[in-house]
Tab-separated table of C-alpha atoms in Angstrom:
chain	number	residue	atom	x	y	z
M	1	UNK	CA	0.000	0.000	0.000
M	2	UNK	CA	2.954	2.435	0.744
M	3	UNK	CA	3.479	2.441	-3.344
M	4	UNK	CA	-0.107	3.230	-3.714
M	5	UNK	CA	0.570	6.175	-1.246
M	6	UNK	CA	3.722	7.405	-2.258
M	7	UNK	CA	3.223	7.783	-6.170
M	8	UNK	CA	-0.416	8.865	-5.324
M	9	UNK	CA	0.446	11.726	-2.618
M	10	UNK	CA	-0.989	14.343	-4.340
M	11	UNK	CA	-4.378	12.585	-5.365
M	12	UNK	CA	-7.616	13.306	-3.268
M	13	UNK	CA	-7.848	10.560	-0.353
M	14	UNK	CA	-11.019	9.637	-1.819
M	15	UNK	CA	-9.222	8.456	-5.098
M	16	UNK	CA	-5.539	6.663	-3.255
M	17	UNK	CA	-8.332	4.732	-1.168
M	18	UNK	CA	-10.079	3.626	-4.660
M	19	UNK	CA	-6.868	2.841	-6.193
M	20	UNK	CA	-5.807	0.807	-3.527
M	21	UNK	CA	-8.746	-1.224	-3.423
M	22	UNK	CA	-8.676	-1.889	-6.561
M	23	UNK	CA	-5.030	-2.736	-6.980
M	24	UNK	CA	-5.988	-5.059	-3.298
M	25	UNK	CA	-9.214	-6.526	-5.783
M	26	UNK	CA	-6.136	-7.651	-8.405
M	27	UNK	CA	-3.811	-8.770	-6.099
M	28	UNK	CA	-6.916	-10.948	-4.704
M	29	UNK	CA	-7.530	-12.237	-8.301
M	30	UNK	CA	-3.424	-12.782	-8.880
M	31	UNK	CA	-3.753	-14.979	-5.769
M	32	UNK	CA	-7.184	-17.316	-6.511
M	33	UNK	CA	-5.498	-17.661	-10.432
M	34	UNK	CA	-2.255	-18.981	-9.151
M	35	UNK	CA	-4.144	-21.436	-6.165
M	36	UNK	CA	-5.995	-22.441	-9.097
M	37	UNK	CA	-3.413	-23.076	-11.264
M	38	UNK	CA	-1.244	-25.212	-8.983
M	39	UNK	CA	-4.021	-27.063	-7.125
M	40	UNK	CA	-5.566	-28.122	-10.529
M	41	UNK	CA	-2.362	-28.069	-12.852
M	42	UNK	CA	-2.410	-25.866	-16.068
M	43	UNK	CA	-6.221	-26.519	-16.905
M	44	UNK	CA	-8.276	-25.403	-14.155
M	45	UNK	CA	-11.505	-24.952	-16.188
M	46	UNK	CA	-11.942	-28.093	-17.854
M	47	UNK	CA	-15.803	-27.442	-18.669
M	48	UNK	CA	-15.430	-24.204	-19.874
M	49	UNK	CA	-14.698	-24.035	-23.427
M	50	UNK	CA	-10.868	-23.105	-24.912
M	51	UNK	CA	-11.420	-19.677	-24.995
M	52	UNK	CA	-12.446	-18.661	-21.782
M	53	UNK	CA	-9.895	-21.446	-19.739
M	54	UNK	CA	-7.146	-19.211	-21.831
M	55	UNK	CA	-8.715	-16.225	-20.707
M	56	UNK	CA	-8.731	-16.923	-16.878
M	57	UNK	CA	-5.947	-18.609	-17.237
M	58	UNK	CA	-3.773	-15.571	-18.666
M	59	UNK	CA	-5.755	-13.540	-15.914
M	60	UNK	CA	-2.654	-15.015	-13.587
M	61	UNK	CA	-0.508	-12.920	-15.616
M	62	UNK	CA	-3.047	-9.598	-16.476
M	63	UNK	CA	-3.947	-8.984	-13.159
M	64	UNK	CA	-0.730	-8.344	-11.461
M	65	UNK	CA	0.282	-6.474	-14.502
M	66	UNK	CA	-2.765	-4.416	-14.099
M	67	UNK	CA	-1.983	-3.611	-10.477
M	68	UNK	CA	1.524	-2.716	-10.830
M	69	UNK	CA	1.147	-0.515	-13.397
M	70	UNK	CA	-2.095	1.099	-11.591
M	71	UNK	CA	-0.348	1.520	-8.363
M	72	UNK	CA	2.620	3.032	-10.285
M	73	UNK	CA	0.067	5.437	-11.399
M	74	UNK	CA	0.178	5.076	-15.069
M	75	UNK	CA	-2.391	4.979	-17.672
M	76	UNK	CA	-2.530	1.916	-19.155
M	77	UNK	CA	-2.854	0.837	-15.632
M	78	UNK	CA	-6.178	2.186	-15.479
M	79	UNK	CA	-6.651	1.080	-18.874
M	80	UNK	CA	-5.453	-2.559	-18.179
M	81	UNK	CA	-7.571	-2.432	-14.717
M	82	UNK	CA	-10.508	-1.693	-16.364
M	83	UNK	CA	-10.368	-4.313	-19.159
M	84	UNK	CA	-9.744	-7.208	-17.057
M	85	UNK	CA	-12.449	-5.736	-14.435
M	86	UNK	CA	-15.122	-5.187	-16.783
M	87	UNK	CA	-14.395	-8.587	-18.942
M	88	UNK	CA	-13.645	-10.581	-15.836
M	89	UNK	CA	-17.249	-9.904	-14.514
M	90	UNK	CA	-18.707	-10.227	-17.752
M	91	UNK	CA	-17.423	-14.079	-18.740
């Protein structure tokens, strides 16, 4: 969180408290994706067709990516952040 704060000092507290949950939300995502991936081996998804297990399955790498970049306060952080976000909850 102290990156969050540092490179965000100057932001409203309302807006380094929204980046920081969401950058906590991706970390939670990197997290489950990895569990996933080494409790159930490199196809966690079996019954979801090839697209999607890809999808979630490159999530693992997106997510993190999306955080870092987000908490280092650049664009295609918020960008990234938002993609995976919106597409996560819509698949």
């Amino acid at each position: 969180m102290t990156l969050v704060i540092g490179r965000w000092g100057d932001a409203p507290r309302s807006v380094r408290v929204t980046v920081g949950a969401f950058v906590l939300v991706l970390a939670y995502g990197t997290v489950r994706h990895l569990l996933q991936l080494v409790a159930l081996g490199f196809n966690p998804y079996p019954a979801l067709p090839d697209s999607l297990r890809a999808y979630f399955t490159a999530l693992t790498v997106l997510d993190p990516l999306a955080g870092v970049l987000l908490a280092r306060r650049r664009r295609s952080g918020v960008v990234l952040a938002a993609t995976v976000l919106v597409s996560d909850a819509v698949a």
